[in-house]
CSV table of C-alpha atoms and ligand atoms in Angstrom, one decimal:
chain,number,residue,atom,x,y,z
A,1,MET,CA,-0.1,0.4,0.2
A,2,TRP,CA,2.7,2.1,0.7
A,3,GLY,CA,6.2,0.6,-1.4
A,4,GLY,CA,6.1,4.0,-3.7
A,5,ARG,CA,8.5,4.5,-0.4
A,6,PHE,CA,9.7,1.2,0.9
A,7,SER,CA,12.5,-0.1,-0.5
A,8,ALA,CA,12.4,-3.1,2.1
A,9,SER,CA,10.2,-5.2,3.3
A,10,PRO,CA,9.2,-5.2,6.9
A,11,SER,CA,11.7,-7.4,10.4
A,12,ALA,CA,9.3,-10.0,11.3
A,13,LEU,CA,8.7,-8.5,14.1
A,14,MET,CA,7.9,-5.2,14.0
A,15,GLU,CA,5.5,-7.7,11.7
A,16,ALA,CA,4.2,-9.0,14.2
A,17,ILE,CA,4.1,-6.2,16.5
A,18,ASN,CA,2.0,-4.1,13.7
A,19,VAL,CA,-0.2,-7.4,12.4
A,20,SER,CA,-4.2,-6.5,13.8
A,21,ILE,CA,-6.0,-8.6,10.7
A,22,GLY,CA,-5.6,-11.6,13.8
A,23,PHE,CA,-9.2,-9.6,15.3
A,24,ASP,CA,-10.2,-6.7,13.9
A,25,GLN,CA,-11.3,-9.3,10.4
A,26,ARG,CA,-14.3,-9.0,13.5
A,27,LEU,CA,-15.2,-6.4,11.8
A,28,ALA,CA,-14.6,-6.7,8.2
A,29,ALA,CA,-19.2,-5.9,8.0
A,30,GLU,CA,-18.6,-2.4,9.3
A,31,ASP,CA,-15.1,-2.3,7.1
A,32,ILE,CA,-17.3,-2.5,3.7
A,33,ALA,CA,-20.6,-0.8,4.4
A,34,GLY,CA,-18.3,2.4,5.5
A,35,SER,CA,-16.7,1.4,2.1
A,36,LEU,CA,-20.2,1.2,0.8
A,37,ALA,CA,-21.5,4.4,2.3
A,38,HIS,CA,-18.1,6.1,1.2
A,39,SER,CA,-17.2,5.4,-2.5
A,40,ALA,CA,-21.3,6.1,-3.1
A,41,MET,CA,-21.2,9.4,-2.4
A,42,LEU,CA,-17.7,9.6,-3.9
A,43,ALA,CA,-19.8,9.4,-7.2
A,44,LYS,CA,-22.5,11.4,-5.7
A,45,THR,CA,-20.8,14.2,-5.4
A,46,GLY,CA,-18.6,13.3,-9.0
A,47,ILE,CA,-15.7,12.8,-7.1
A,48,ILE,CA,-14.8,9.3,-9.2
A,49,ALA,CA,-16.7,8.8,-11.7
A,50,GLU,CA,-19.8,6.3,-12.3
A,51,ALA,CA,-18.7,3.0,-13.1
A,52,ASP,CA,-15.5,3.0,-11.4
A,53,TYR,CA,-18.2,3.6,-8.0
A,54,GLN,CA,-20.2,0.7,-10.4
A,55,ALA,CA,-17.0,-1.0,-9.9
A,56,ILE,CA,-16.6,-0.7,-6.6
A,57,ARG,CA,-19.4,-1.4,-5.5
A,58,THR,CA,-19.9,-4.9,-7.0
A,59,GLY,CA,-16.6,-5.4,-5.8
A,60,LEU,CA,-17.1,-4.8,-2.2
A,61,GLU,CA,-20.7,-7.2,-2.3
A,62,ALA,CA,-17.6,-9.9,-3.8
A,63,VAL,CA,-15.8,-9.6,-0.8
A,64,ARG,CA,-18.4,-9.5,2.1
A,65,GLN,CA,-20.0,-12.7,0.2
A,66,GLU,CA,-16.9,-14.7,0.1
A,67,ILE,CA,-15.9,-13.3,4.5
A,68,GLU,CA,-19.5,-14.6,5.0
A,69,GLU,CA,-18.7,-18.0,3.2
A,70,GLY,CA,-15.1,-18.1,4.6
A,71,ARG,CA,-14.0,-18.4,1.4
A,72,PHE,CA,-12.2,-14.9,2.4
A,73,SER,CA,-7.2,-15.7,3.0
A,74,PHE,CA,-6.8,-12.7,5.7
A,75,SER,CA,-3.0,-12.0,5.3
A,76,THR,CA,-0.9,-10.9,8.3
A,77,ALA,CA,1.1,-9.2,5.6
A,78,LEU,CA,-1.4,-7.1,4.1
A,79,GLU,CA,-1.9,-6.2,8.5
A,80,ASP,CA,-6.0,-5.8,8.7
A,81,ILE,CA,-9.2,-5.3,8.0
A,82,HIS,CA,-9.1,-2.6,5.9
A,83,MET,CA,-5.9,-3.0,3.8
A,84,ASN,CA,-7.2,-6.8,3.4
A,85,VAL,CA,-10.1,-6.1,2.2
A,86,GLU,CA,-8.7,-3.3,-0.4
A,87,GLN,CA,-5.8,-5.3,-2.2
A,88,HIS,CA,-9.2,-8.4,-3.0
A,89,LEU,CA,-11.8,-5.8,-4.0
A,90,ARG,CA,-8.3,-5.0,-6.2
A,91,GLU,CA,-8.5,-8.6,-8.1
A,92,ILE,CA,-11.5,-8.7,-8.6
A,93,ALA,CA,-12.5,-4.8,-9.9
A,94,GLY,CA,-9.3,-4.0,-10.7
A,95,PRO,CA,-7.7,-0.3,-11.1
A,96,ALA,CA,-11.8,1.2,-10.3
A,97,ALA,CA,-10.9,-0.7,-6.4
A,98,GLY,CA,-7.4,2.2,-6.5
A,99,ARG,CA,-10.3,5.2,-6.3
A,100,LEU,CA,-12.0,4.1,-3.7
A,101,HIS,CA,-9.2,5.4,-0.7
A,102,THR,CA,-9.7,9.1,-2.0
A,103,ALA,CA,-10.5,11.8,1.0
A,104,ARG,CA,-10.1,8.4,3.1
A,105,SER,CA,-7.3,7.3,5.4
A,106,ARG,CA,-7.6,4.7,7.9
A,107,ASN,CA,-7.7,6.5,10.2
A,108,ASP,CA,-11.4,7.9,9.6
A,109,GLN,CA,-12.2,4.1,8.4
A,110,VAL,CA,-11.0,2.7,12.3
A,111,ALA,CA,-12.9,5.3,13.9
A,112,THR,CA,-16.0,4.6,12.3
A,113,ASP,CA,-15.9,0.3,11.8
A,114,VAL,CA,-15.5,0.8,16.0
A,115,ARG,CA,-18.4,3.0,16.6
A,116,LEU,CA,-20.9,1.0,14.2
A,117,PHE,CA,-19.5,-1.8,15.6
A,118,VAL,CA,-19.7,-0.7,19.4
A,119,ARG,CA,-22.8,0.9,18.6
A,120,ALA,CA,-24.6,-2.6,17.5
A,121,ALA,CA,-23.6,-4.0,20.4
A,122,HIS,CA,-25.2,-1.5,22.6
A,123,ASP,CA,-28.2,-2.1,21.4
A,124,ARG,CA,-27.3,-5.8,22.0
A,125,ALA,CA,-26.4,-5.1,26.1
A,126,VAL,CA,-30.0,-3.0,25.9
A,127,ALA,CA,-31.6,-6.4,24.5
A,128,GLY,CA,-29.8,-8.8,26.6
A,129,LEU,CA,-30.9,-6.0,29.6
A,130,THR,CA,-34.0,-6.0,29.5
A,131,GLN,CA,-35.0,-10.3,29.1
A,132,LEU,CA,-32.8,-10.3,31.9
A,133,MET,CA,-35.5,-8.1,33.7
A,134,ARG,CA,-38.6,-9.8,32.5
A,135,VAL,CA,-37.5,-12.9,34.2
A,136,LEU,CA,-36.5,-11.1,37.2
A,137,LEU,CA,-40.1,-9.2,37.0
A,138,ALA,CA,-41.4,-13.0,36.4
A,139,GLN,CA,-39.8,-14.7,38.8
A,140,ALA,CA,-40.3,-11.3,41.3
A,141,GLU,CA,-45.0,-11.1,40.2
A,142,HIS,CA,-44.5,-15.1,41.1
A,143,HIS,CA,-42.8,-14.5,44.4
A,144,ALA,CA,-44.2,-10.9,46.1
A,145,ALA,CA,-45.6,-12.1,48.9
A,146,THR,CA,-43.4,-14.9,49.7
A,147,VAL,CA,-40.8,-13.6,52.5
A,148,MET,CA,-37.6,-14.2,53.7
A,149,PRO,CA,-35.2,-12.2,55.2
A,150,GLY,CA,-33.7,-9.3,54.1
A,151,PHE,CA,-29.5,-9.0,55.1
A,152,THR,CA,-27.6,-5.8,56.5
A,153,HIS,CA,-24.0,-7.1,56.8
A,154,LEU,CA,-24.7,-10.4,55.2
A,155,GLN,CA,-26.5,-10.7,58.7
A,156,SER,CA,-30.5,-10.9,59.1
A,157,ALA,CA,-31.8,-7.8,59.4
A,158,GLN,CA,-35.3,-7.3,59.0
A,159,PRO,CA,-38.4,-10.2,56.6
A,160,VAL,CA,-38.8,-8.5,53.2
A,161,THR,CA,-40.3,-10.4,49.9
A,162,PHE,CA,-37.6,-12.3,47.3
A,163,GLY,CA,-39.9,-10.5,44.6
A,164,HIS,CA,-39.1,-7.6,46.1
A,165,HIS,CA,-35.5,-8.5,46.3
A,166,LEU,CA,-35.1,-9.3,42.7
A,167,MET,CA,-36.7,-5.9,42.3
A,168,ALA,CA,-33.6,-4.1,43.4
A,169,TYR,CA,-32.0,-6.3,40.9
A,170,VAL,CA,-34.3,-4.8,38.7
A,171,GLU,CA,-34.2,-1.9,38.7
A,172,MET,CA,-30.5,-1.9,39.3
A,173,PHE,CA,-30.5,-3.7,35.1
A,174,GLY,CA,-32.9,-1.0,34.6
A,175,ARG,CA,-30.4,1.4,35.7
A,176,ASP,CA,-27.6,0.2,33.4
A,177,ARG,CA,-30.5,-0.8,29.8
A,178,SER,CA,-30.3,3.5,30.5
A,179,ARG,CA,-26.7,4.0,30.5
A,180,MET,CA,-26.7,1.9,27.4
A,181,ARG,CA,-28.6,4.0,25.7
A,182,ASP,CA,-27.3,7.7,27.5
A,183,SER,CA,-24.3,6.7,25.5
A,184,ARG,CA,-25.5,5.1,22.3
A,185,ALA,CA,-26.9,8.3,21.7
A,186,ARG,CA,-23.4,10.0,22.2
A,187,LEU,CA,-21.7,8.2,20.3
A,188,ASN,CA,-23.9,7.8,16.6
A,189,GLU,CA,-22.0,10.8,14.6
A,190,CYS,CA,-20.4,9.9,12.2
A,191,PRO,CA,-16.2,10.4,12.3
A,192,LEU,CA,-16.1,9.5,8.7
A,193,GLY,CA,-14.5,12.1,6.2
A,194,ALA,CA,-12.4,13.5,8.7
A,195,ALA,CA,-9.7,11.3,7.2
A,196,ALA,CA,-6.2,12.1,8.2
A,197,LEU,CA,-6.8,14.1,10.9
A,198,ALA,CA,-7.6,17.1,8.8
A,199,GLY,CA,-10.5,17.0,7.0
A,200,THR,CA,-9.8,16.8,3.1
A,201,SER,CA,-9.5,19.5,0.3
A,202,PHE,CA,-12.1,17.2,-1.9
A,203,PRO,CA,-15.9,18.4,-1.9
A,204,ILE,CA,-16.8,15.5,0.1
A,205,ASP,CA,-20.5,15.0,1.4
A,206,ARG,CA,-20.2,14.1,5.0
A,207,HIS,CA,-24.0,14.5,5.9
A,208,MET,CA,-24.7,11.4,3.1
A,209,THR,CA,-22.6,9.0,4.0
A,210,ALA,CA,-23.5,9.8,8.3
A,211,LYS,CA,-26.5,9.8,7.1
A,212,ALA,CA,-26.5,6.8,5.3
A,213,LEU,CA,-24.7,4.5,8.0
A,214,ASP,CA,-27.4,5.2,10.2
A,215,PHE,CA,-25.4,8.3,12.0
A,216,ASP,CA,-27.6,11.6,13.7
A,217,GLY,CA,-24.7,13.3,11.6
A,218,PRO,CA,-21.0,14.1,11.2
A,219,THR,CA,-18.5,14.3,13.6
A,220,ARG,CA,-17.7,17.8,14.4
A,221,ASN,CA,-14.4,18.0,14.7
A,222,SER,CA,-11.6,16.4,12.2
A,223,ILE,CA,-9.3,15.7,14.6
A,224,ASP,CA,-10.9,14.4,17.9
A,225,SER,CA,-12.9,12.1,15.2
A,226,VAL,CA,-9.6,9.6,14.6
A,227,SER,CA,-8.4,10.7,18.5
A,228,ASP,CA,-11.0,9.4,20.9
A,229,ARG,CA,-12.5,6.0,22.4
A,230,ASP,CA,-14.9,7.4,24.6
A,231,SER,CA,-17.9,5.9,22.3
A,232,ILE,CA,-15.7,2.6,23.2
A,233,LEU,CA,-14.7,3.6,26.6
A,234,GLU,CA,-18.2,4.4,28.0
A,235,TYR,CA,-20.0,0.8,26.7
A,236,MET,CA,-16.9,-0.8,28.9
A,237,ALA,CA,-17.6,1.8,32.1
A,238,ALA,CA,-21.4,0.2,31.0
A,239,ALA,CA,-20.4,-2.8,30.8
A,240,ALA,CA,-18.3,-2.4,33.9
A,241,ILE,CA,-21.3,-0.9,36.3
A,242,ALA,CA,-23.9,-4.1,35.4
A,243,ALA,CA,-20.9,-6.8,34.9
A,244,VAL,CA,-20.8,-5.6,40.1
A,245,HIS,CA,-24.5,-6.1,39.7
A,246,LEU,CA,-24.2,-9.3,37.8
A,247,SER,CA,-21.8,-10.3,40.1
A,248,ARG,CA,-24.0,-10.0,43.0
A,249,LEU,CA,-26.0,-12.1,41.6
A,250,ALA,CA,-24.5,-14.1,41.4
A,251,GLU,CA,-22.9,-14.5,44.8
A,252,GLU,CA,-26.4,-14.6,46.2
A,253,LEU,CA,-27.3,-18.2,44.1
A,254,VAL,CA,-24.0,-19.5,45.4
A,255,ILE,CA,-24.9,-18.6,48.9
A,256,TRP,CA,-28.9,-19.5,48.5
A,257,MET,CA,-28.0,-22.4,47.1
A,258,THR,CA,-26.3,-24.2,49.4
A,259,PRO,CA,-27.5,-27.2,51.9
A,260,GLN,CA,-27.1,-23.9,55.0
A,261,PHE,CA,-29.8,-21.4,53.6
A,262,GLY,CA,-31.8,-23.9,50.7
A,263,PHE,CA,-32.8,-20.7,49.8
A,264,VAL,CA,-33.0,-21.8,46.0
A,265,ARG,CA,-32.2,-24.5,42.9
A,266,LEU,CA,-31.5,-24.7,40.2
A,267,SER,CA,-32.1,-27.3,37.9
A,268,ASP,CA,-29.5,-30.0,36.1
A,269,ARG,CA,-30.1,-27.7,33.2
A,270,TRP,CA,-27.5,-25.1,35.2
A,271,THR,CA,-25.6,-27.2,37.4
A,272,THR,CA,-22.8,-29.2,37.1
A,273,GLY,CA,-21.9,-32.4,40.1
A,274,SER,CA,-17.9,-32.7,41.2
A,275,SER,CA,-16.3,-35.8,40.3
A,276,ILE,CA,-14.8,-37.1,43.2
A,277,MET,CA,-18.2,-35.4,45.9
A,278,PRO,CA,-21.7,-37.5,44.2
A,279,GLN,CA,-23.2,-35.6,46.3
A,280,LYS,CA,-22.8,-32.2,45.3
A,281,LYS,CA,-24.7,-29.9,42.5
A,282,ASN,CA,-22.5,-27.5,42.8
A,283,PRO,CA,-23.9,-23.4,40.1
A,284,ASP,CA,-20.3,-23.1,38.2
A,285,ALA,CA,-22.8,-20.8,35.6
A,286,ALA,CA,-23.4,-18.3,38.7
A,287,GLU,CA,-19.2,-18.7,40.6
A,288,LEU,CA,-18.5,-16.9,36.3
A,289,VAL,CA,-20.6,-15.0,36.0
A,290,ARG,CA,-19.2,-13.4,39.1
A,291,ALA,CA,-15.6,-14.2,38.1
A,292,LYS,CA,-16.0,-12.7,34.5
A,293,THR,CA,-16.4,-8.5,36.3
A,294,GLY,CA,-12.3,-9.4,36.3
A,295,ARG,CA,-12.0,-9.1,32.4
A,296,ILE,CA,-14.8,-6.5,31.7
A,297,PHE,CA,-12.9,-4.6,34.4
A,298,GLY,CA,-9.7,-5.1,33.1
A,299,ALA,CA,-11.1,-3.9,29.6
A,300,LEU,CA,-12.0,-0.9,30.9
A,301,ILE,CA,-9.3,-0.2,33.0
A,302,GLY,CA,-6.8,-1.7,30.0
A,303,LEU,CA,-8.2,0.7,27.7
A,304,LEU,CA,-7.9,3.4,29.4
A,305,THR,CA,-4.9,3.5,30.0
A,306,VAL,CA,-3.9,3.1,26.5
A,307,MET,CA,-5.5,6.0,25.9
A,308,LYS,CA,-4.2,7.8,29.1
A,309,GLY,CA,-1.5,10.5,27.9
A,310,LEU,CA,-1.6,9.3,24.3
A,311,PRO,CA,-1.0,13.5,21.8
A,312,LEU,CA,-3.9,14.0,19.5
A,313,SER,CA,-4.2,12.6,16.8
A,314,TYR,CA,-4.8,9.5,15.8
A,315,SER,CA,-1.7,6.8,17.7
A,316,LYS,CA,-0.6,3.1,16.2
A,317,ASP,CA,-1.6,2.7,20.4
A,318,MET,CA,-5.9,3.0,19.6
A,319,GLN,CA,-5.7,-0.3,18.3
A,320,GLU,CA,-5.2,-2.1,21.3
A,321,ASP,CA,-8.8,-1.2,22.0
A,322,LYS,CA,-10.2,-3.5,19.8
A,323,GLU,CA,-9.4,-7.3,21.5
A,324,ARG,CA,-9.9,-5.7,24.7
A,325,LEU,CA,-13.6,-4.4,23.2
A,326,PHE,CA,-14.6,-7.5,21.8
A,327,ASP,CA,-13.9,-9.5,24.3
A,328,ALA,CA,-15.9,-7.3,27.5
A,329,VAL,CA,-18.7,-7.8,24.3
A,330,ASP,CA,-18.4,-11.3,24.5
A,331,THR,CA,-18.0,-11.4,28.1
A,332,LEU,CA,-21.3,-9.4,28.9
A,333,GLU,CA,-23.6,-10.8,27.2
A,334,LEU,CA,-23.1,-14.2,27.6
A,335,ALA,CA,-23.1,-13.0,31.1
A,336,LEU,CA,-26.7,-11.9,30.8
A,337,ALA,CA,-27.9,-14.1,29.0
A,338,ALA,CA,-26.4,-17.2,31.0
A,339,MET,CA,-27.8,-15.4,34.5
A,340,ALA,CA,-31.5,-14.9,32.9
A,341,GLY,CA,-30.7,-18.5,32.0
A,342,MET,CA,-30.7,-19.2,35.8
A,343,ILE,CA,-33.4,-16.6,36.8
A,344,GLU,CA,-35.9,-18.2,34.4
A,345,ASP,CA,-34.7,-22.4,35.8
A,346,LEU,CA,-35.1,-20.8,39.5
A,347,THR,CA,-36.6,-21.9,42.1
A,348,VAL,CA,-37.8,-21.2,45.5
A,349,ASN,CA,-38.3,-23.1,48.6
A,350,PRO,CA,-40.5,-20.5,50.2
A,351,GLU,CA,-40.6,-23.4,53.8
A,352,ARG,CA,-37.0,-22.9,54.5
A,353,MET,CA,-37.4,-18.5,53.2
A,354,ALA,CA,-39.7,-18.5,55.9
A,355,ALA,CA,-38.0,-20.1,58.3
A,356,ALA,CA,-35.2,-17.6,57.6
A,357,ALA,CA,-36.8,-15.1,58.1
A,358,GLY,CA,-38.1,-15.8,61.2
A,359,ALA,CA,-34.8,-16.5,62.8
A,360,GLY,CA,-32.3,-13.9,64.6
A,361,PHE,CA,-35.3,-11.7,65.7
A,362,ALA,CA,-35.5,-10.1,61.8
A,363,THR,CA,-38.4,-8.9,63.7
A,364,ALA,CA,-37.2,-6.7,66.5
A,365,THR,CA,-37.3,-3.1,65.2
A,366,ASP,CA,-41.3,-3.9,64.5
A,367,LEU,CA,-41.3,-4.7,68.6
A,368,ALA,CA,-39.8,-1.2,68.7
A,369,ASP,CA,-42.1,0.2,66.6
A,370,TRP,CA,-45.1,-0.8,68.3
A,371,LEU,CA,-43.3,0.9,71.8
A,372,VAL,CA,-43.7,3.7,69.5
A,373,ARG,CA,-46.5,3.6,68.1
A,374,THR,CA,-48.4,2.5,71.0
A,375,LEU,CA,-46.5,3.8,74.2
A,376,ASP,CA,-45.7,7.4,72.6
A,377,MET,CA,-42.1,6.1,73.9
A,378,PRO,CA,-38.9,7.7,71.5
A,379,PHE,CA,-37.7,5.2,69.4
A,380,ARG,CA,-34.4,5.9,71.4
A,381,ASP,CA,-35.8,4.6,74.6
A,382,ALA,CA,-37.4,1.6,72.3
A,383,HIS,CA,-34.5,0.7,71.1
A,384,HIS,CA,-32.9,0.1,73.7
A,385,VAL,CA,-37.0,-2.3,74.9
A,386,THR,CA,-36.3,-4.3,72.8
A,387,GLY,CA,-32.6,-5.0,73.1
A,388,ARG,CA,-33.5,-5.5,76.1
A,389,LEU,CA,-36.2,-8.4,75.0
A,390,VAL,CA,-34.4,-10.1,72.7
A,391,ALA,CA,-31.4,-10.5,75.0
A,392,GLU,CA,-34.0,-12.7,77.0
A,393,ALA,CA,-35.4,-14.2,74.4
A,394,GLU,CA,-31.8,-15.3,73.7
A,395,ARG,CA,-30.9,-16.5,77.1
A,396,ARG,CA,-33.6,-18.5,76.9
A,397,GLY,CA,-33.5,-20.1,73.1
A,398,VAL,CA,-37.0,-18.7,72.4
A,399,ALA,CA,-38.1,-16.3,69.4
A,400,LEU,CA,-39.9,-12.9,70.4
A,401,GLU,CA,-43.0,-14.2,69.4
A,402,GLU,CA,-42.6,-17.0,72.0
A,403,LEU,CA,-41.3,-15.0,74.5
A,404,PRO,CA,-44.7,-14.9,77.5
A,405,LEU,CA,-46.1,-12.3,77.9
A,406,GLU,CA,-44.5,-11.7,81.5
A,407,ALA,CA,-41.5,-11.5,80.0
A,408,LEU,CA,-42.1,-8.8,77.7
A,409,THR,CA,-43.8,-6.4,80.9
A,410,ALA,CA,-40.9,-8.2,83.5
A,411,VAL,CA,-38.8,-5.2,81.0
A,412,GLU,CA,-41.9,-3.3,80.3
A,413,PRO,CA,-44.7,-3.4,82.6
A,414,ARG,CA,-46.8,-1.5,79.7
A,415,ILE,CA,-46.8,-4.1,77.2
A,416,THR,CA,-50.1,-6.0,76.0
A,417,ALA,CA,-51.0,-9.5,74.4
A,418,ALA,CA,-51.6,-6.9,71.3
A,419,VAL,CA,-48.1,-6.4,70.5
A,420,TYR,CA,-47.4,-10.3,68.2
A,421,ASP,CA,-49.3,-8.9,65.6
A,422,VAL,CA,-46.6,-7.6,64.7
A,423,LEU,CA,-43.7,-10.6,65.9
A,424,GLY,CA,-44.8,-12.1,62.6
A,425,VAL,CA,-43.1,-11.8,59.2
A,426,GLU,CA,-45.9,-12.3,57.7
A,427,ASN,CA,-47.2,-9.4,59.7
A,428,SER,CA,-43.7,-7.2,60.1
A,429,VAL,CA,-43.5,-7.5,55.9
A,430,LYS,CA,-47.5,-6.2,55.5
A,431,SER,CA,-46.6,-3.4,57.7
A,432,ARG,CA,-44.0,-1.9,55.1
A,433,GLN,CA,-45.8,0.2,53.6
A,434,SER,CA,-43.9,2.8,52.9
A,435,PHE,CA,-43.5,3.7,49.1
A,436,GLY,CA,-40.7,1.6,47.9
A,437,GLY,CA,-41.6,-0.8,50.9
A,438,THR,CA,-41.3,-4.3,51.1
A,439,ALA,CA,-45.3,-5.2,51.8
A,440,PRO,CA,-46.7,-7.7,48.5
A,441,ASP,CA,-48.8,-4.6,47.4
A,442,ARG,CA,-45.8,-2.1,47.1
A,443,VAL,CA,-43.8,-4.9,44.9
A,444,LYS,CA,-47.1,-5.9,43.1
A,445,GLU,CA,-47.4,-1.0,42.4
A,446,GLN,CA,-43.0,-1.8,41.3
A,447,ILE,CA,-44.0,-5.0,39.3
A,448,ALA,CA,-47.1,-2.8,37.4
A,449,TRP,CA,-44.0,0.4,36.3
A,450,TRP,CA,-42.0,-2.7,34.8
A,451,LYS,CA,-44.3,-3.8,33.1
A,452,ALA,CA,-45.3,-0.5,31.1
A,453,ARG,CA,-41.4,0.3,31.0
A,454,LEU,CA,-40.8,-3.5,29.4
B,1,LIG,N1,-5.9,-1.3,12.3
B,1,LIG,C1,-5.4,-0.1,12.9
B,1,LIG,C2,-6.0,0.3,14.0
B,1,LIG,O1,-6.3,-0.5,14.7
B,1,LIG,C3,-6.1,1.2,11.5
B,1,LIG,C4,-5.7,2.4,11.6
B,1,LIG,C5,-4.1,2.5,10.8
B,1,LIG,N2,-3.8,3.9,11.0
B,1,LIG,C6,-2.7,4.5,11.0
B,1,LIG,N3,-1.8,5.6,10.8
B,1,LIG,N4,-1.7,2.9,10.3
B,1,LIG,O2,-5.8,1.6,14.6
């Protein structure tokens, strides 16, 4: 491609460090789409002849076909996807192919290719998140009133419903979805026509190529257009936050599936056995979703590090964006799909959950609230009285609602038998009617709100 200036071929190591075709061949479809839009524009503006455009167009379609059918042989000597496509086009279309690269550089070409790729990845992430939210909603609806312990510090805190707990994840994945949509809207400007960095002296129509590639319009600054990889970084940042959420849900599945908890089960389709311990059913998929977070963080930190301190405009450093991008995209999509599969497969053991919900004096706050409401005690005093009653129950080895009334009145004489109403977990959960609270009616409202938005 640049033989005019060069008399020797590169050393083998130069080629090895420089070559990207091994991975950027994944951008073939985007590259050809960009070239089709560019060449159509060159013809429309009279920069190239219509006949040359037709030769280029049919040639590019043929190249696309060969790549799709796996008949294309990629060459490392040709460095990257851009030159592989162009060189093969030359073989098919003859000298007309030499006109394709008019008013263009690989710099705006690759910037356009990755934007097209990451734009589609945003759309798939939104779809994957939506699917996960759907299955979470279905389980939440089923279990809007299923009582389980709510935790803080992973210690029993207050009873909640399983539906409410799952809906917390719907909120998180809903924000992930909106982050993906935000960054998609921001990236949808077309860098094509920025050329190497300064624009071009040819009378190109950047609005036409932008429109052909479904962008909202062309980017405004040619230097920025070839310098920036924000669109990838934003995808990765949104993916990293989604991965955090996935990892927390994965971790909870792992905990809930232990025989010690026994809250949920995954079927044989979503578990693995042990080669030595016949009794085991392991939540490997959940563990791997948890672990794959590291790959996505790694991609984000890796590319941030590549971009940091780079002078404008294009530097070859930026070729290092692609493997990270592809890995983050593949990892996020797999993790979202696997998590949706597990959530759909999940069955709940409501008895275990209810029993655990009542353990650990989980209704102590309800007792304190009752003292405030009924006896008009300041909350701090009620907290203290309740603490003494919990200690007494602990000493006797019974639950709060199993303490006889004399034991209660020994600590606070004004307590009456009416207090037992708030000590059961069902009543506790039902009483949490505040907006966003765990009362089944409130949870059903949250579900309905999301259903209308999915
Ligand atoms: N393979 C290159 C990349 O991925 C394409 C752009 C090369 N541009 C250049 N001026 N060498 O970044």
